Amino acid sequence: MKLTFCLLGIALSGLIGCTNSQTTNTNSISKVEMHLSAFGVESDDFPSIDVIIDFQNDTNSCKKWYYNPAYKDSIYSLSRTDITKVLDLLKSSDLKKLKEEYTVDKTDQPSSKTIIYTSQSTFTIKVPLP
């Protein structure tokens, strides 16, 4: 569970630079989807994680899975505290300042995709492999 929250924090850390005095309307964020891929160099021992947090319906689901069949997949839920931390981070961010895609020159790091649904817009942030 700590690994998942750590990965969620890393994926959402790009939002920290987008905070300012004008915050997102607290009622406008309805759902977040995250797809964190471990595919890449030596990825057999690291999980890929798919997360859906639906703030409106108060539900969430996290699926952890591996490319290596020796490891078992698992599905679990985040705690109320973890969900509150994610929502607080999103509410304190100016989502309109986010880029849709972030790239790097060279990396062996995995790709990720985060989709943030609000009442006005949908924000998709992709960090692809080069």
Coordinates of C-alpha atoms in Angstrom, one line a residue:
M1 CA 0.0 0.0 0.0
K2 CA 2.9 2.4 0.8
L3 CA 4.3 1.7 -2.7
T4 CA 1.0 2.7 -4.3
F5 CA 0.7 5.9 -2.3
C6 CA 4.3 6.7 -3.1
L7 CA 3.7 6.2 -6.8
L8 CA 0.5 8.3 -6.6
G9 CA 2.4 11.0 -4.9
I10 CA 5.1 11.0 -7.6
A11 CA 2.6 11.0 -10.4
L12 CA 0.7 13.9 -8.8
S13 CA 3.9 15.8 -7.8
G14 CA 3.8 17.7 -11.1
L15 CA 0.7 19.5 -9.7
I16 CA 2.8 21.0 -6.9
G17 CA 4.4 23.5 -9.3
C18 CA 0.9 24.5 -10.4
T19 CA -0.3 25.8 -7.1
N20 CA -1.2 29.4 -6.6
S21 CA -3.6 31.6 -4.7
Q22 CA -6.4 30.7 -7.2
T23 CA -7.3 27.1 -6.4
T24 CA -9.5 24.7 -8.2
N25 CA -13.2 24.7 -7.2
T26 CA -13.5 22.1 -4.5
N27 CA -16.7 20.7 -6.0
S28 CA -15.4 20.5 -9.6
I29 CA -13.1 17.5 -9.3
S30 CA -15.1 14.4 -9.9
K31 CA -12.7 11.6 -10.8
V32 CA -9.0 10.8 -11.3
E33 CA -7.6 7.9 -13.3
M34 CA -4.0 6.9 -13.2
H35 CA -2.2 4.4 -15.3
L36 CA 1.4 3.9 -14.2
S37 CA 3.3 1.4 -16.4
A38 CA 6.4 -0.4 -15.2
F39 CA 7.2 -1.5 -18.7
G40 CA 10.8 -0.8 -19.4
V41 CA 14.3 -1.9 -18.4
E42 CA 14.2 -4.7 -15.9
S43 CA 10.4 -4.3 -15.3
D44 CA 9.6 -7.9 -14.4
D45 CA 9.9 -7.3 -10.7
F46 CA 8.0 -4.0 -10.6
P47 CA 4.3 -3.5 -10.7
S48 CA 2.2 -1.6 -13.1
I49 CA -0.7 0.2 -11.3
D50 CA -4.1 1.3 -12.5
V51 CA -6.1 3.6 -10.2
I52 CA -9.5 5.1 -10.4
I53 CA -10.7 7.4 -7.7
D54 CA -14.3 8.5 -8.1
F55 CA -14.8 11.4 -5.7
Q56 CA -18.5 11.9 -6.6
N57 CA -19.5 8.3 -5.8
D58 CA -16.9 7.8 -3.0
T59 CA -15.4 4.8 -4.7
N60 CA -11.8 3.8 -5.7
S61 CA -10.0 0.8 -7.1
C62 CA -6.3 0.1 -7.4
K63 CA -5.1 -2.8 -9.5
K64 CA -1.4 -3.8 -9.2
W65 CA -0.2 -6.2 -11.9
Y66 CA 3.1 -7.5 -13.2
Y67 CA 4.5 -8.5 -16.6
N68 CA 6.2 -11.5 -14.8
P69 CA 3.6 -14.3 -14.3
A70 CA 5.5 -15.4 -11.2
Y71 CA 3.9 -12.5 -9.3
K72 CA 0.2 -12.4 -8.6
D73 CA -2.1 -9.5 -9.4
S74 CA -4.0 -7.7 -6.7
I75 CA -6.9 -5.3 -6.4
Y76 CA -7.4 -3.1 -3.4
S77 CA -8.7 0.2 -2.2
L78 CA -7.1 3.3 -0.9
S79 CA -7.8 4.5 2.7
R80 CA -10.0 7.5 3.4
T81 CA -6.9 9.4 4.5
D82 CA -5.1 8.7 1.2
I83 CA -8.1 9.8 -0.8
T84 CA -8.3 13.0 1.2
K85 CA -4.6 13.7 0.6
V86 CA -5.0 13.2 -3.2
L87 CA -8.1 15.4 -3.3
D88 CA -6.4 18.1 -1.2
L89 CA -3.5 18.2 -3.6
L90 CA -5.8 18.5 -6.6
K91 CA -7.9 21.2 -5.0
S92 CA -4.8 23.3 -4.2
S93 CA -3.6 23.1 -7.8
D94 CA -4.2 25.3 -10.8
L95 CA -5.0 22.5 -13.2
K96 CA -5.2 24.9 -16.2
K97 CA -1.4 25.5 -15.9
L98 CA -0.7 21.8 -16.6
K99 CA 0.9 20.7 -19.8
E100 CA -0.9 17.8 -21.6
E101 CA 2.4 16.0 -22.2
Y102 CA 5.7 16.0 -20.5
T103 CA 8.8 14.5 -22.2
V104 CA 12.4 13.9 -21.4
D105 CA 15.4 13.4 -23.6
K106 CA 16.7 10.0 -22.4
T107 CA 15.3 7.7 -19.7
D108 CA 14.6 4.1 -18.9
Q109 CA 11.7 5.2 -16.7
P110 CA 8.2 3.9 -17.3
S111 CA 5.4 5.9 -18.8
S112 CA 2.3 7.2 -17.1
K113 CA -1.1 8.7 -17.9
T114 CA -3.2 10.7 -15.5
I115 CA -6.7 11.9 -16.3
I116 CA -8.4 14.4 -14.1
Y117 CA -12.1 14.9 -14.6
T118 CA -13.7 18.2 -13.5
S119 CA -17.1 19.7 -14.1
Q120 CA -15.6 22.1 -16.7
S121 CA -12.9 20.1 -18.4
T122 CA -10.9 16.9 -18.6
F123 CA -7.1 17.1 -18.1
T124 CA -4.9 14.4 -19.5
I125 CA -1.3 14.3 -18.6
K126 CA 0.9 11.8 -20.4
V127 CA 4.6 11.1 -19.6
P128 CA 5.7 8.8 -22.5
L129 CA 8.9 7.0 -23.1
P130 CA 11.0 8.8 -25.6

